[in-house]
Amino acid sequence: MPNSAIQIVSNATRDWSQLALRVIVAYGEPSDKVVTLLKEVGQEMRRDPAYAEDIVSDIDVPGIDRIGTEKPNI
């Protein structure tokens, strides 16, 4: 399709974004405890007036992405 044939362009992601956080915890921490804690933090953020208007859906914590011995860069 040539560019000259395009008459309308829509931005379906206007005023919307997604953020992926990398959270590093100690190797010995129980994964279910970490996931539960992250979900609780997400719920608290949705209820916080400073963020509630900007968060349009529940915060998703899909689980553990990887396990390793990497040290955080602080």
PDB file of C-alpha atoms in Angstrom:
ATOM      1  CA  MET A   1       0.000   0.000   0.000  1.00  0.00           C
ATOM      2  CA  PRO A   2       1.585   3.306  -0.983  1.00  0.00           C
ATOM      3  CA  ASN A   3       1.791   6.002   1.695  1.00  0.00           C
ATOM      4  CA  SER A   4      -0.315   8.293  -0.467  1.00  0.00           C
ATOM      5  CA  ALA A   5      -3.245   5.864  -0.081  1.00  0.00           C
ATOM      6  CA  ILE A   6      -3.245   6.169   3.723  1.00  0.00           C
ATOM      7  CA  GLN A   7      -5.964   8.614   4.781  1.00  0.00           C
ATOM      8  CA  ILE A   8      -6.428   7.921   8.508  1.00  0.00           C
ATOM      9  CA  VAL A   9      -3.883   6.897  11.136  1.00  0.00           C
ATOM     10  CA  SER A  10      -4.917   5.999  14.680  1.00  0.00           C
ATOM     11  CA  ASN A  11      -2.745   5.525  17.741  1.00  0.00           C
ATOM     12  CA  ALA A  12      -4.406   2.712  19.708  1.00  0.00           C
ATOM     13  CA  THR A  13      -1.921   3.069  22.576  1.00  0.00           C
ATOM     14  CA  ARG A  14      -2.387   6.792  23.165  1.00  0.00           C
ATOM     15  CA  ASP A  15      -2.579   7.560  26.906  1.00  0.00           C
ATOM     16  CA  TRP A  16      -1.692   3.937  27.679  1.00  0.00           C
ATOM     17  CA  SER A  17       1.554   2.210  28.500  1.00  0.00           C
ATOM     18  CA  GLN A  18       2.894  -0.864  30.167  1.00  0.00           C
ATOM     19  CA  LEU A  19       5.867  -1.200  32.461  1.00  0.00           C
ATOM     20  CA  ALA A  20       7.871  -4.348  33.098  1.00  0.00           C
ATOM     21  CA  LEU A  21       9.893  -4.322  36.301  1.00  0.00           C
ATOM     22  CA  ARG A  22      12.837  -6.552  37.029  1.00  0.00           C
ATOM     23  CA  VAL A  23      12.772  -7.369  40.727  1.00  0.00           C
ATOM     24  CA  ILE A  24      15.799  -9.130  42.179  1.00  0.00           C
ATOM     25  CA  VAL A  25      15.454 -10.952  45.489  1.00  0.00           C
ATOM     26  CA  ALA A  26      17.734 -13.215  47.490  1.00  0.00           C
ATOM     27  CA  TYR A  27      18.083 -16.716  46.035  1.00  0.00           C
ATOM     28  CA  GLY A  28      16.796 -18.388  49.206  1.00  0.00           C
ATOM     29  CA  GLU A  29      13.495 -16.473  49.379  1.00  0.00           C
ATOM     30  CA  PRO A  30      10.383 -18.574  48.774  1.00  0.00           C
ATOM     31  CA  SER A  31       8.977 -17.674  45.338  1.00  0.00           C
ATOM     32  CA  ASP A  32       5.339 -17.852  46.466  1.00  0.00           C
ATOM     33  CA  LYS A  33       6.075 -15.341  49.221  1.00  0.00           C
ATOM     34  CA  VAL A  34       7.764 -12.952  46.763  1.00  0.00           C
ATOM     35  CA  VAL A  35       4.896 -13.153  44.232  1.00  0.00           C
ATOM     36  CA  THR A  36       2.310 -12.616  46.987  1.00  0.00           C
ATOM     37  CA  LEU A  37       4.188  -9.579  48.283  1.00  0.00           C
ATOM     38  CA  LEU A  38       4.435  -8.054  44.797  1.00  0.00           C
ATOM     39  CA  LYS A  39       0.691  -8.549  44.271  1.00  0.00           C
ATOM     40  CA  GLU A  40      -0.015  -6.837  47.611  1.00  0.00           C
ATOM     41  CA  VAL A  41       2.165  -3.878  46.615  1.00  0.00           C
ATOM     42  CA  GLY A  42       0.277  -3.637  43.312  1.00  0.00           C
ATOM     43  CA  GLN A  43      -3.074  -3.576  45.125  1.00  0.00           C
ATOM     44  CA  GLU A  44      -1.824  -0.886  47.503  1.00  0.00           C
ATOM     45  CA  MET A  45      -0.699   1.244  44.551  1.00  0.00           C
ATOM     46  CA  ARG A  46      -4.147   0.969  42.914  1.00  0.00           C
ATOM     47  CA  ARG A  47      -5.744   2.233  46.133  1.00  0.00           C
ATOM     48  CA  ASP A  48      -3.212   5.039  46.652  1.00  0.00           C
ATOM     49  CA  PRO A  49      -4.761   8.353  45.500  1.00  0.00           C
ATOM     50  CA  ALA A  50      -1.410   9.414  44.047  1.00  0.00           C
ATOM     51  CA  TYR A  51      -1.496   6.530  41.525  1.00  0.00           C
ATOM     52  CA  ALA A  52      -5.103   5.276  41.410  1.00  0.00           C
ATOM     53  CA  GLU A  53      -6.204   7.538  38.559  1.00  0.00           C
ATOM     54  CA  ASP A  54      -3.313   6.441  36.334  1.00  0.00           C
ATOM     55  CA  ILE A  55      -3.560   2.676  36.905  1.00  0.00           C
ATOM     56  CA  VAL A  56      -6.392   1.409  34.725  1.00  0.00           C
ATOM     57  CA  SER A  57      -6.281  -2.321  35.533  1.00  0.00           C
ATOM     58  CA  ASP A  58      -5.020  -4.739  38.128  1.00  0.00           C
ATOM     59  CA  ILE A  59      -1.265  -5.061  38.283  1.00  0.00           C
ATOM     60  CA  ASP A  60      -0.224  -8.421  36.883  1.00  0.00           C
ATOM     61  CA  VAL A  61       2.492 -10.466  38.576  1.00  0.00           C
ATOM     62  CA  PRO A  62       2.944 -13.445  36.261  1.00  0.00           C
ATOM     63  CA  GLY A  63       5.520 -15.185  38.446  1.00  0.00           C
ATOM     64  CA  ILE A  64       9.208 -15.918  38.443  1.00  0.00           C
ATOM     65  CA  ASP A  65      11.001 -15.181  35.180  1.00  0.00           C
ATOM     66  CA  ARG A  66      14.414 -16.641  35.994  1.00  0.00           C
ATOM     67  CA  ILE A  67      16.591 -17.759  38.867  1.00  0.00           C
ATOM     68  CA  GLY A  68      20.250 -16.893  39.116  1.00  0.00           C
ATOM     69  CA  THR A  69      23.009 -15.551  41.277  1.00  0.00           C
ATOM     70  CA  GLU A  70      23.251 -12.134  39.645  1.00  0.00           C
ATOM     71  CA  LYS A  71      23.972  -9.281  42.024  1.00  0.00           C
ATOM     72  CA  PRO A  72      22.047  -5.994  41.552  1.00  0.00           C
ATOM     73  CA  ASN A  73      23.891  -2.872  40.383  1.00  0.00           C
ATOM     74  CA  ILE A  74      23.202  -0.340  43.064  1.00  0.00           C
TER      75      ILE A  74
END
